mmCIF file of C-alpha atoms and ligand atoms in Angstrom:
data_model
loop_
_atom_site.group_PDB
_atom_site.id
_atom_site.type_symbol
_atom_site.label_atom_id
_atom_site.label_comp_id
_atom_site.label_asym_id
_atom_site.label_seq_id
_atom_site.Cartn_x
_atom_site.Cartn_y
_atom_site.Cartn_z
ATOM 1 C CA GLN A 1 18.218 9.530 -10.949
ATOM 2 C CA ALA A 2 15.166 9.558 -13.176
ATOM 3 C CA SER A 3 12.881 8.910 -10.733
ATOM 4 C CA VAL A 4 14.331 11.531 -8.128
ATOM 5 C CA VAL A 5 13.829 14.100 -10.785
ATOM 6 C CA LEU A 6 10.220 13.053 -11.715
ATOM 7 C CA ARG A 7 9.047 12.881 -7.841
ATOM 8 C CA THR A 8 10.824 16.465 -7.615
ATOM 9 C CA ILE A 9 8.723 17.363 -10.507
ATOM 10 C CA ALA A 10 5.165 15.890 -8.932
ATOM 11 C CA ARG A 11 5.423 17.742 -5.844
ATOM 12 C CA ASP A 12 6.085 21.293 -7.853
ATOM 13 C CA LEU A 13 2.780 22.602 -7.022
ATOM 14 C CA LYS A 14 3.607 25.701 -9.152
ATOM 15 C CA LEU A 15 4.048 23.500 -12.148
ATOM 16 C CA LYS A 16 1.193 21.289 -11.635
ATOM 17 C CA GLU A 17 -1.104 24.972 -11.480
ATOM 18 C CA PHE A 18 1.036 25.707 -14.813
ATOM 19 C CA VAL A 19 -0.088 22.076 -16.297
ATOM 20 C CA MET A 20 -3.608 22.596 -15.006
ATOM 21 C CA ASN A 21 -4.044 25.909 -16.607
ATOM 22 C CA THR A 22 -2.834 25.257 -19.950
ATOM 23 C CA PRO A 23 -5.342 23.643 -21.886
ATOM 24 C CA TRP A 24 -3.125 21.876 -24.661
ATOM 25 C CA LEU A 25 -0.543 20.597 -22.027
ATOM 26 C CA TYR A 26 -3.623 19.625 -19.789
ATOM 27 C CA GLN A 27 -4.899 17.387 -22.650
ATOM 28 C CA LEU A 28 -1.479 15.952 -23.518
ATOM 29 C CA LEU A 29 -0.715 14.489 -20.088
ATOM 30 C CA LEU A 30 -4.292 13.602 -19.411
ATOM 31 C CA ALA A 31 -3.551 11.447 -22.816
ATOM 32 C CA ALA A 32 -0.770 9.743 -20.910
ATOM 33 C CA ALA A 33 -2.794 9.364 -17.684
ATOM 34 C CA LYS A 34 -5.737 7.510 -19.013
ATOM 35 C CA ARG A 35 -3.145 4.315 -19.364
ATOM 36 C CA TYR A 36 -3.505 4.369 -15.663
ATOM 37 C CA ILE A 37 -6.574 6.187 -14.693
ATOM 38 C CA ALA A 38 -10.444 5.313 -15.903
ATOM 39 C CA GLY A 39 -11.207 8.956 -16.395
ATOM 40 C CA GLU A 40 -12.006 12.214 -14.729
ATOM 41 C CA SER A 41 -15.763 11.388 -13.498
ATOM 42 C CA ARG A 42 -17.179 8.817 -11.292
ATOM 43 C CA GLY A 43 -19.330 7.409 -14.258
ATOM 44 C CA ASP A 44 -16.048 6.747 -16.488
ATOM 45 C CA ALA A 45 -14.657 4.801 -13.319
ATOM 46 C CA LEU A 46 -17.827 2.495 -12.882
ATOM 47 C CA ASP A 47 -17.946 2.045 -16.522
ATOM 48 C CA ARG A 48 -14.531 0.877 -16.817
ATOM 49 C CA ALA A 49 -14.966 -1.456 -13.703
ATOM 50 C CA ALA A 50 -18.031 -3.151 -15.033
ATOM 51 C CA GLY A 51 -16.156 -3.573 -18.272
ATOM 52 C CA LEU A 52 -13.195 -5.295 -16.214
ATOM 53 C CA GLN A 53 -15.647 -7.350 -13.977
ATOM 54 C CA ALA A 54 -17.266 -9.004 -17.235
ATOM 55 C CA ALA A 55 -13.935 -9.813 -18.470
ATOM 56 C CA GLY A 56 -13.329 -11.893 -15.041
ATOM 57 C CA TYR A 57 -11.156 -9.584 -12.632
ATOM 58 C CA ALA A 58 -12.138 -8.408 -9.358
ATOM 59 C CA ILE A 59 -12.075 -4.585 -8.681
ATOM 60 C CA SER A 60 -10.951 -1.941 -6.785
ATOM 61 C CA LEU A 61 -12.115 1.476 -7.021
ATOM 62 C CA GLU A 62 -10.181 4.803 -5.851
ATOM 63 C CA TYR A 63 -11.161 8.545 -6.048
ATOM 64 C CA ILE A 64 -7.793 9.982 -6.406
ATOM 65 C CA GLY A 65 -6.636 12.502 -3.909
ATOM 66 C CA GLU A 66 -4.249 12.754 -1.100
ATOM 67 C CA ASN A 67 -3.142 15.937 1.409
ATOM 68 C CA THR A 68 -6.123 17.789 1.230
ATOM 69 C CA ALA A 69 -5.965 20.706 3.997
ATOM 70 C CA ASP A 70 -9.466 22.148 3.135
ATOM 71 C CA LEU A 71 -12.196 21.388 5.297
ATOM 72 C CA THR A 72 -14.745 21.964 2.324
ATOM 73 C CA GLU A 73 -12.511 19.667 0.069
ATOM 74 C CA CYS A 74 -12.557 16.855 2.623
ATOM 75 C CA ARG A 75 -16.357 16.579 3.106
ATOM 76 C CA LYS A 76 -16.747 17.152 -0.852
ATOM 77 C CA ALA A 77 -14.444 14.095 -1.199
ATOM 78 C CA THR A 78 -16.090 11.972 1.635
ATOM 79 C CA ASP A 79 -19.258 12.589 -0.325
ATOM 80 C CA GLU A 80 -17.810 11.367 -3.361
ATOM 81 C CA PHE A 81 -16.802 7.912 -1.958
ATOM 82 C CA LEU A 82 -20.014 7.718 -0.301
ATOM 83 C CA ALA A 83 -21.804 8.044 -3.858
ATOM 84 C CA LEU A 84 -19.298 5.448 -5.113
ATOM 85 C CA ILE A 85 -20.034 2.956 -2.802
ATOM 86 C CA ARG A 86 -23.935 3.568 -3.376
ATOM 87 C CA GLU A 87 -23.567 3.722 -7.104
ATOM 88 C CA SER A 88 -21.094 0.419 -7.396
ATOM 89 C CA SER A 89 -23.348 -1.278 -5.298
ATOM 90 C CA GLN A 90 -26.587 -0.162 -7.615
ATOM 91 C CA ARG A 91 -24.507 -1.252 -10.503
ATOM 92 C CA GLY A 92 -24.037 -4.591 -8.910
ATOM 93 C CA LEU A 93 -20.377 -4.412 -8.502
ATOM 94 C CA PRO A 94 -18.944 -5.794 -5.562
ATOM 95 C CA VAL A 95 -15.806 -3.808 -5.125
ATOM 96 C CA HIS A 96 -13.105 -2.861 -2.611
ATOM 97 C CA ILE A 97 -13.674 1.057 -2.158
ATOM 98 C CA CYS A 98 -10.002 2.519 -1.318
ATOM 99 C CA PHE A 99 -8.976 5.782 -0.159
ATOM 100 C CA ASP A 100 -6.005 7.967 1.581
ATOM 101 C CA LEU A 101 -6.902 9.398 5.261
ATOM 102 C CA SER A 102 -5.384 12.520 3.987
ATOM 103 C CA HIS A 103 -7.698 13.041 1.194
ATOM 104 C CA ILE A 104 -10.928 13.011 3.823
ATOM 105 C CA GLY A 105 -9.334 14.997 6.708
ATOM 106 C CA LEU A 106 -5.956 13.648 8.033
ATOM 107 C CA MET A 107 -4.266 16.817 7.174
ATOM 108 C CA ILE A 108 -6.554 18.898 9.448
ATOM 109 C CA ASP A 109 -7.262 16.555 12.479
ATOM 110 C CA GLU A 110 -7.215 13.061 13.175
ATOM 111 C CA GLU A 111 -11.087 13.081 14.693
ATOM 112 C CA LEU A 112 -12.203 14.589 11.219
ATOM 113 C CA ALA A 113 -10.711 12.001 9.269
ATOM 114 C CA LEU A 114 -12.014 9.347 11.749
ATOM 115 C CA SER A 115 -15.353 10.682 11.431
ATOM 116 C CA HIS A 116 -15.637 10.893 7.704
ATOM 117 C CA ALA A 117 -14.042 7.422 7.615
ATOM 118 C CA GLU A 118 -16.893 5.973 9.995
ATOM 119 C CA GLU A 119 -19.210 7.494 7.418
ATOM 120 C CA LEU A 120 -17.569 5.643 4.710
ATOM 121 C CA ALA A 121 -17.245 2.406 6.765
ATOM 122 C CA ALA A 122 -21.395 2.640 7.481
ATOM 123 C CA ALA A 123 -22.163 2.997 3.885
ATOM 124 C CA ALA A 124 -19.772 0.392 2.663
ATOM 125 C CA ARG A 125 -21.006 -1.839 5.551
ATOM 126 C CA GLU A 126 -24.776 -0.986 4.513
ATOM 127 C CA ASN A 127 -23.913 -1.957 0.667
ATOM 128 C CA GLY A 128 -21.577 -4.950 1.470
ATOM 129 C CA GLN A 129 -18.690 -3.563 0.065
ATOM 130 C CA ILE A 130 -15.144 -3.829 1.533
ATOM 131 C CA LEU A 131 -13.263 -0.636 2.402
ATOM 132 C CA MET A 132 -9.212 -0.258 2.016
ATOM 133 C CA ILE A 133 -7.064 2.093 3.650
ATOM 134 C CA SER A 134 -4.341 3.031 1.464
ATOM 135 C CA MET A 135 -0.762 3.589 3.052
ATOM 136 C CA GLU A 136 1.114 7.294 2.773
ATOM 137 C CA GLU A 137 4.573 8.452 3.371
ATOM 138 C CA SER A 138 6.155 7.081 6.557
ATOM 139 C CA ALA A 139 5.684 10.539 8.575
ATOM 140 C CA LYS A 140 1.940 9.459 8.615
ATOM 141 C CA THR A 141 2.163 5.589 9.384
ATOM 142 C CA GLU A 142 1.520 5.548 13.087
ATOM 143 C CA ALA A 143 -1.384 8.057 12.479
ATOM 144 C CA ILE A 144 -2.707 5.724 10.048
ATOM 145 C CA TYR A 145 -2.008 2.753 11.889
ATOM 146 C CA ARG A 146 -4.179 4.377 15.036
ATOM 147 C CA LEU A 147 -7.272 5.381 13.377
ATOM 148 C CA TYR A 148 -7.356 2.043 11.025
ATOM 149 C CA GLU A 149 -7.353 0.253 14.569
ATOM 150 C CA ARG A 150 -10.033 2.277 15.739
ATOM 151 C CA LEU A 151 -12.041 1.873 12.827
ATOM 152 C CA ALA A 152 -11.401 -2.055 12.241
ATOM 153 C CA SER A 153 -12.184 -2.934 15.784
ATOM 154 C CA ARG A 154 -15.961 -1.832 14.857
ATOM 155 C CA HIS A 155 -15.905 -2.477 11.371
ATOM 156 C CA GLU A 156 -14.481 -5.922 10.268
ATOM 157 C CA HIS A 157 -15.022 -5.146 6.642
ATOM 158 C CA VAL A 158 -12.304 -2.394 6.837
ATOM 159 C CA GLY A 159 -8.471 -3.389 5.722
ATOM 160 C CA ILE A 160 -5.217 -1.455 5.499
ATOM 161 C CA THR A 161 -2.349 -1.358 3.022
ATOM 162 C CA VAL A 162 1.047 -2.385 4.588
ATOM 163 C CA GLN A 163 4.689 -1.504 3.159
ATOM 164 C CA ALA A 164 6.958 -4.242 2.678
ATOM 165 C CA HIS A 165 9.609 -1.652 2.342
ATOM 166 C CA LEU A 166 9.629 -0.129 5.813
ATOM 167 C CA HIS A 167 11.630 -1.426 8.326
ATOM 168 C CA ARG A 168 8.895 -0.899 11.125
ATOM 169 C CA THR A 169 6.639 -3.420 9.530
ATOM 170 C CA TRP A 170 7.692 -6.610 11.067
ATOM 171 C CA ASP A 171 7.104 -5.080 14.402
ATOM 172 C CA ASP A 172 3.720 -3.511 13.352
ATOM 173 C CA LEU A 173 2.393 -7.100 11.976
ATOM 174 C CA PRO A 174 1.260 -8.777 15.279
ATOM 175 C CA ARG A 175 -1.259 -5.457 15.685
ATOM 176 C CA LEU A 176 -2.532 -5.662 12.373
ATOM 177 C CA LEU A 177 -3.009 -9.550 12.423
ATOM 178 C CA ASP A 178 -5.130 -8.938 15.719
ATOM 179 C CA LEU A 179 -7.873 -7.231 13.479
ATOM 180 C CA PRO A 180 -9.799 -9.091 10.991
ATOM 181 C CA GLY A 181 -9.286 -6.647 7.923
ATOM 182 C CA ARG A 182 -7.874 -7.736 5.046
ATOM 183 C CA ILE A 183 -4.277 -6.738 4.590
ATOM 184 C CA ARG A 184 -2.989 -5.531 1.070
ATOM 185 C CA LEU A 185 0.462 -5.814 1.162
ATOM 186 C CA VAL A 186 2.595 -3.381 -1.287
ATOM 187 C CA LYS A 187 6.413 -2.624 -1.763
ATOM 188 C CA GLY A 188 5.877 1.169 -0.739
ATOM 189 C CA ALA A 189 5.501 3.837 -3.371
ATOM 190 C CA PHE A 190 7.428 6.691 -1.433
ATOM 191 C CA ARG A 191 10.916 7.494 -1.481
ATOM 192 C CA GLU A 192 11.932 7.053 2.065
ATOM 193 C CA GLU A 193 15.476 7.441 4.170
ATOM 194 C CA PRO A 194 17.485 4.269 4.382
ATOM 195 C CA GLN A 195 17.172 4.097 8.198
ATOM 196 C CA VAL A 196 13.255 3.759 7.468
ATOM 197 C CA ALA A 197 13.058 1.690 4.483
ATOM 198 C CA LEU A 198 14.435 -0.366 1.944
ATOM 199 C CA PRO A 199 15.240 0.501 -1.784
ATOM 200 C CA ARG A 200 14.129 -1.636 -4.205
ATOM 201 C CA SER A 201 16.102 -4.905 -3.984
ATOM 202 C CA LYS A 202 16.814 -8.329 -3.704
ATOM 203 C CA GLU A 203 16.105 -7.567 0.104
ATOM 204 C CA LEU A 204 13.208 -6.237 -0.323
ATOM 205 C CA GLN A 205 11.739 -9.391 -2.614
ATOM 206 C CA THR A 206 12.860 -11.420 0.177
ATOM 207 C CA ARG A 207 11.136 -9.603 2.988
ATOM 208 C CA TYR A 208 8.063 -9.252 0.873
ATOM 209 C CA LEU A 209 8.035 -12.982 0.526
ATOM 210 C CA GLU A 210 8.560 -13.340 4.001
ATOM 211 C CA LEU A 211 5.721 -11.072 5.033
ATOM 212 C CA THR A 212 3.432 -12.776 2.651
ATOM 213 C CA GLU A 213 4.339 -16.122 4.351
ATOM 214 C CA LYS A 214 3.559 -14.823 7.713
ATOM 215 C CA ILE A 215 0.128 -13.347 7.000
ATOM 216 C CA VAL A 216 -1.024 -16.611 4.930
ATOM 217 C CA GLN A 217 0.224 -18.813 7.735
ATOM 218 C CA ALA A 218 -2.066 -16.529 9.932
ATOM 219 C CA GLY A 219 -5.101 -17.614 7.921
ATOM 220 C CA HIS A 220 -5.679 -13.598 7.305
ATOM 221 C CA PRO A 221 -7.016 -12.309 4.478
ATOM 222 C CA LEU A 222 -4.755 -10.774 2.118
ATOM 223 C CA SER A 223 -3.980 -9.049 -1.064
ATOM 224 C CA ILE A 224 -0.472 -9.493 -2.504
ATOM 225 C CA ALA A 225 -0.262 -6.447 -4.661
ATOM 226 C CA THR A 226 2.709 -6.615 -6.736
ATOM 227 C CA HIS A 227 3.472 -6.451 -10.478
ATOM 228 C CA ASP A 228 6.765 -7.838 -9.631
ATOM 229 C CA GLN A 229 6.831 -11.120 -11.411
ATOM 230 C CA GLN A 230 9.369 -13.058 -9.658
ATOM 231 C CA ILE A 231 7.315 -12.649 -6.247
ATOM 232 C CA VAL A 232 4.195 -13.366 -8.359
ATOM 233 C CA GLN A 233 5.687 -16.662 -9.412
ATOM 234 C CA ALA A 234 7.242 -17.483 -6.099
ATOM 235 C CA VAL A 235 3.991 -17.336 -4.137
ATOM 236 C CA ARG A 236 2.085 -19.492 -6.810
ATOM 237 C CA GLU A 237 4.501 -21.930 -6.590
ATOM 238 C CA GLN A 238 4.024 -21.744 -2.689
ATOM 239 C CA GLY A 239 0.756 -22.343 -3.324
ATOM 240 C CA PHE A 240 -0.224 -19.263 -1.341
ATOM 241 C CA LEU A 241 -3.062 -18.038 -3.887
ATOM 242 C CA SER A 242 -4.909 -21.210 -3.384
ATOM 243 C CA GLU A 243 -5.657 -20.027 -0.068
ATOM 244 C CA SER A 244 -9.641 -18.720 -0.429
ATOM 245 C CA GLN A 245 -8.603 -15.177 1.581
ATOM 246 C CA VAL A 246 -5.761 -14.497 -0.743
ATOM 247 C CA GLU A 247 -5.569 -12.869 -3.896
ATOM 248 C CA LEU A 248 -3.071 -10.634 -6.112
ATOM 249 C CA GLU A 249 -3.794 -7.474 -6.955
ATOM 250 C CA MET A 250 -2.229 -4.977 -9.722
ATOM 251 C CA LEU A 251 -2.698 -1.426 -10.768
ATOM 252 C CA CYS A 252 -4.929 -0.746 -14.140
ATOM 253 C CA GLY A 253 -2.721 -0.151 -16.847
ATOM 254 C CA VAL A 254 0.794 -1.395 -15.431
ATOM 255 C CA CYS A 255 1.768 -5.155 -16.749
ATOM 256 C CA GLU A 256 -1.582 -5.230 -18.640
ATOM 257 C CA GLU A 257 -0.212 -8.337 -20.753
ATOM 258 C CA GLU A 258 0.922 -10.093 -17.639
ATOM 259 C CA ALA A 259 -2.244 -9.449 -15.748
ATOM 260 C CA ARG A 260 -4.358 -11.145 -18.633
ATOM 261 C CA MET A 261 -1.946 -14.216 -18.261
ATOM 262 C CA ILE A 262 -2.686 -14.509 -14.922
ATOM 263 C CA ARG A 263 -6.380 -13.951 -15.393
ATOM 264 C CA ASP A 264 -6.384 -16.688 -18.168
ATOM 265 C CA GLU A 265 -4.419 -19.126 -15.801
ATOM 266 C CA GLY A 266 -7.685 -18.876 -13.457
ATOM 267 C CA VAL A 267 -5.574 -17.194 -10.455
ATOM 268 C CA PRO A 268 -7.974 -14.648 -8.443
ATOM 269 C CA LEU A 269 -6.562 -10.968 -9.903
ATOM 270 C CA ARG A 270 -8.026 -7.617 -8.444
ATOM 271 C CA LEU A 271 -7.258 -4.915 -10.884
ATOM 272 C CA TYR A 272 -6.929 -1.350 -8.959
ATOM 273 C CA VAL A 273 -8.779 1.418 -10.940
ATOM 274 C CA THR A 274 -8.820 5.135 -10.324
ATOM 275 C CA TYR A 275 -10.441 8.217 -11.257
ATOM 276 C CA GLY A 276 -10.681 11.742 -10.730
ATOM 277 C CA THR A 277 -9.816 15.193 -11.929
ATOM 278 C CA GLU A 278 -6.384 14.971 -9.507
ATOM 279 C CA TRP A 279 -4.618 12.663 -11.766
ATOM 280 C CA TYR A 280 -1.640 14.353 -12.156
ATOM 281 C CA LEU A 281 0.262 13.223 -8.962
ATOM 282 C CA TYR A 282 -0.834 9.672 -9.827
ATOM 283 C CA LEU A 283 0.663 9.827 -13.577
ATOM 284 C CA CYS A 284 4.139 11.350 -11.777
ATOM 285 C CA HIS A 285 4.002 8.224 -9.277
ATOM 286 C CA ARG A 286 3.357 5.949 -11.812
ATOM 287 C CA ILE A 287 6.075 6.992 -14.144
ATOM 288 C CA ALA A 288 8.614 7.916 -11.039
ATOM 289 C CA GLU A 289 8.532 4.534 -10.102
ATOM 290 C CA HIS A 290 9.298 2.910 -13.484
ATOM 291 C CA PRO A 291 10.836 6.021 -15.391
ATOM 292 C CA PRO A 292 11.197 3.532 -18.668
ATOM 293 C CA GLN A 293 7.432 4.140 -18.744
ATOM 294 C CA LEU A 294 8.203 7.940 -19.857
ATOM 295 C CA TYR A 295 8.680 6.905 -23.286
ATOM 296 C CA ARG A 296 5.264 5.212 -23.113
ATOM 297 C CA ALA A 297 3.672 8.428 -21.742
ATOM 298 C CA LEU A 298 5.264 10.332 -24.560
ATOM 299 C CA ALA A 299 3.939 7.632 -27.055
ATOM 300 C CA ASP A 300 0.152 7.767 -25.191
ATOM 301 C CA MET A 301 0.389 11.898 -25.724
ATOM 302 C CA LEU A 302 1.336 11.738 -29.542
ATOM 303 C CA GLU A 303 -1.170 9.069 -30.525
ATOM 304 C CA PRO A 304 -3.897 10.448 -32.235
HETATM 305 P P1 LIG B 1 8.840 -3.103 -8.503
HETATM 306 O O1 LIG B 1 10.021 -3.873 -8.128
HETATM 307 O O2 LIG B 1 8.481 -1.679 -8.328
HETATM 308 O O3 LIG B 1 8.162 -3.353 -10.164
HETATM 309 C C1 LIG B 1 8.403 -4.506 -10.498
HETATM 310 C C2 LIG B 1 8.201 -4.835 -12.063
HETATM 311 O O4 LIG B 1 6.704 -4.320 -11.969
HETATM 312 C C3 LIG B 1 8.805 -3.407 -12.436
HETATM 313 O O5 LIG B 1 10.304 -4.138 -12.972
HETATM 314 C C4 LIG B 1 8.223 -3.341 -13.997
HETATM 315 O O6 LIG B 1 8.454 -4.127 -15.055
HETATM 316 C C5 LIG B 1 6.858 -3.658 -13.218
HETATM 317 N N1 LIG B 1 6.237 -2.196 -12.977
HETATM 318 C C6 LIG B 1 6.311 -1.588 -11.629
HETATM 319 N N2 LIG B 1 5.720 -0.565 -11.730
HETATM 320 C C7 LIG B 1 5.373 -0.098 -12.877
HETATM 321 C C8 LIG B 1 4.685 0.984 -14.117
HETATM 322 N N3 LIG B 1 4.568 2.058 -12.926
HETATM 323 N N4 LIG B 1 5.023 0.913 -14.845
HETATM 324 C C9 LIG B 1 5.207 -0.083 -15.983
HETATM 325 N N5 LIG B 1 5.753 -1.258 -15.022
HETATM 326 C C10 LIG B 1 5.977 -1.278 -13.920
HETATM 327 N N6 LIG B 1 1.970 2.304 -2.463
HETATM 328 C C11 LIG B 1 1.840 2.742 -1.335
HETATM 329 O O7 LIG B 1 2.947 3.215 -0.641
HETATM 330 N N7 LIG B 1 0.861 3.060 -0.682
HETATM 331 C C12 LIG B 1 -0.335 2.230 -1.181
HETATM 332 O O8 LIG B 1 -1.593 2.440 -0.445
HETATM 333 C C13 LIG B 1 -0.364 1.477 -2.423
HETATM 334 N N8 LIG B 1 -1.384 0.812 -2.821
HETATM 335 C C14 LIG B 1 -1.114 0.286 -3.786
HETATM 336 C C15 LIG B 1 -2.592 -0.658 -4.088
HETATM 337 C C16 LIG B 1 -1.929 -1.749 -5.263
HETATM 338 C C17 LIG B 1 -3.477 -2.632 -5.769
HETATM 339 C C18 LIG B 1 -0.807 -1.732 -5.851
HETATM 340 C C19 LIG B 1 -0.767 -2.827 -6.909
HETATM 341 C C20 LIG B 1 0.194 -0.751 -5.783
HETATM 342 C C21 LIG B 1 -0.051 -0.114 -4.691
HETATM 343 N N9 LIG B 1 1.187 0.905 -3.981
HETATM 344 C C22 LIG B 1 0.756 1.597 -2.850
HETATM 345 C C23 LIG B 1 2.277 0.929 -4.890
HETATM 346 C C24 LIG B 1 3.289 -0.044 -4.273
HETATM 347 O O9 LIG B 1 4.004 0.300 -3.500
HETATM 348 C C25 LIG B 1 4.669 0.063 -5.569
HETATM 349 O O10 LIG B 1 4.915 1.325 -5.621
HETATM 350 C C26 LIG B 1 3.926 -0.236 -7.092
HETATM 351 O O11 LIG B 1 3.226 -1.822 -6.832
HETATM 352 C C27 LIG B 1 5.234 -1.174 -7.664
HETATM 353 O O12 LIG B 1 5.966 -2.130 -7.350
HETATM 354 P P2 LIG B 1 5.975 -3.612 -7.869
HETATM 355 O O13 LIG B 1 5.606 -4.502 -6.247
HETATM 356 O O14 LIG B 1 5.267 -3.634 -8.571
HETATM 357 O O15 LIG B 1 7.683 -3.729 -7.542
#
């Protein structure tokens, strides 16, 4: 129930506008968001990435944003990603650059999103970076796979995020395994109808592990992106993480203690670092997927 309320709040644009235009509220929520985001600027993200890399983690970087319906804003977002690719390379950070196709044009036109993504893929190739496409709600899944297929057939350094909770994922897997790009397996962050997806459950854990096994057995590059310690333990016991192309991936600011322990045990672990001014929705998502985090967010707001 708490999760549903929080997701509804997140989507309320009037409330978002009120927060963004009320300086004291903005500062309070930004204090809570800073647990999950590096900051509002590219420099903040690169500094955090450099620090985490020095501490032994591999890094993903995302400039936060989604559902951008304005052409100029899509162009601006693409330019920001291009600068991120260039500057992370100049600073010697071999990162995965992650983005939502709806941030760079999918809401306007698939061809626009494709041409912007092509620019990112060319820049990533030039700078030796990997590009990872995020997965959005199920209404967009087919369009995202379509664009991924067109991109990945030309760019082997472009990968895709796959949601284990969707019933369709088993059927999608063969077409994804036919392409060289890395697969990032997640449970799925969006609330979906039961005929479309499984809720958080033992059944979802089992499906996640079966999909993992299938991808590993195919010898495909895989990021096991979860904080679910039962899954982490199972993939470690099954030896999946000793495959050279397989790694764990976790969101920065979530399960930090577990992440440190995993890193200290020498398991390959990538942390997902985000930044940007569109942190409001990202904060709501993180709290909604684990409502007890609300107390932590309140504590973060009150901390001097
Ligand atoms: P859960 O069952 O949700 O959580 C397992 C345990 O982890 C919880 O019991 C809790 O202890 C801890 N935990 C989980 N979330 C939190 C939190 N916010 N705060 C504190 N503790 C928490 N989803 C998409 O739909 N599309 C994407 O493109 C996408 N990209 C992602 C990239 C990465 C690197 C990661 C790690 C996740 C991504 N997600 C994406 C989110 C993902 O779908 C899940 O919503 C998220 O990872 C939580 O699921 P879980 O596997 O950790 O399992």
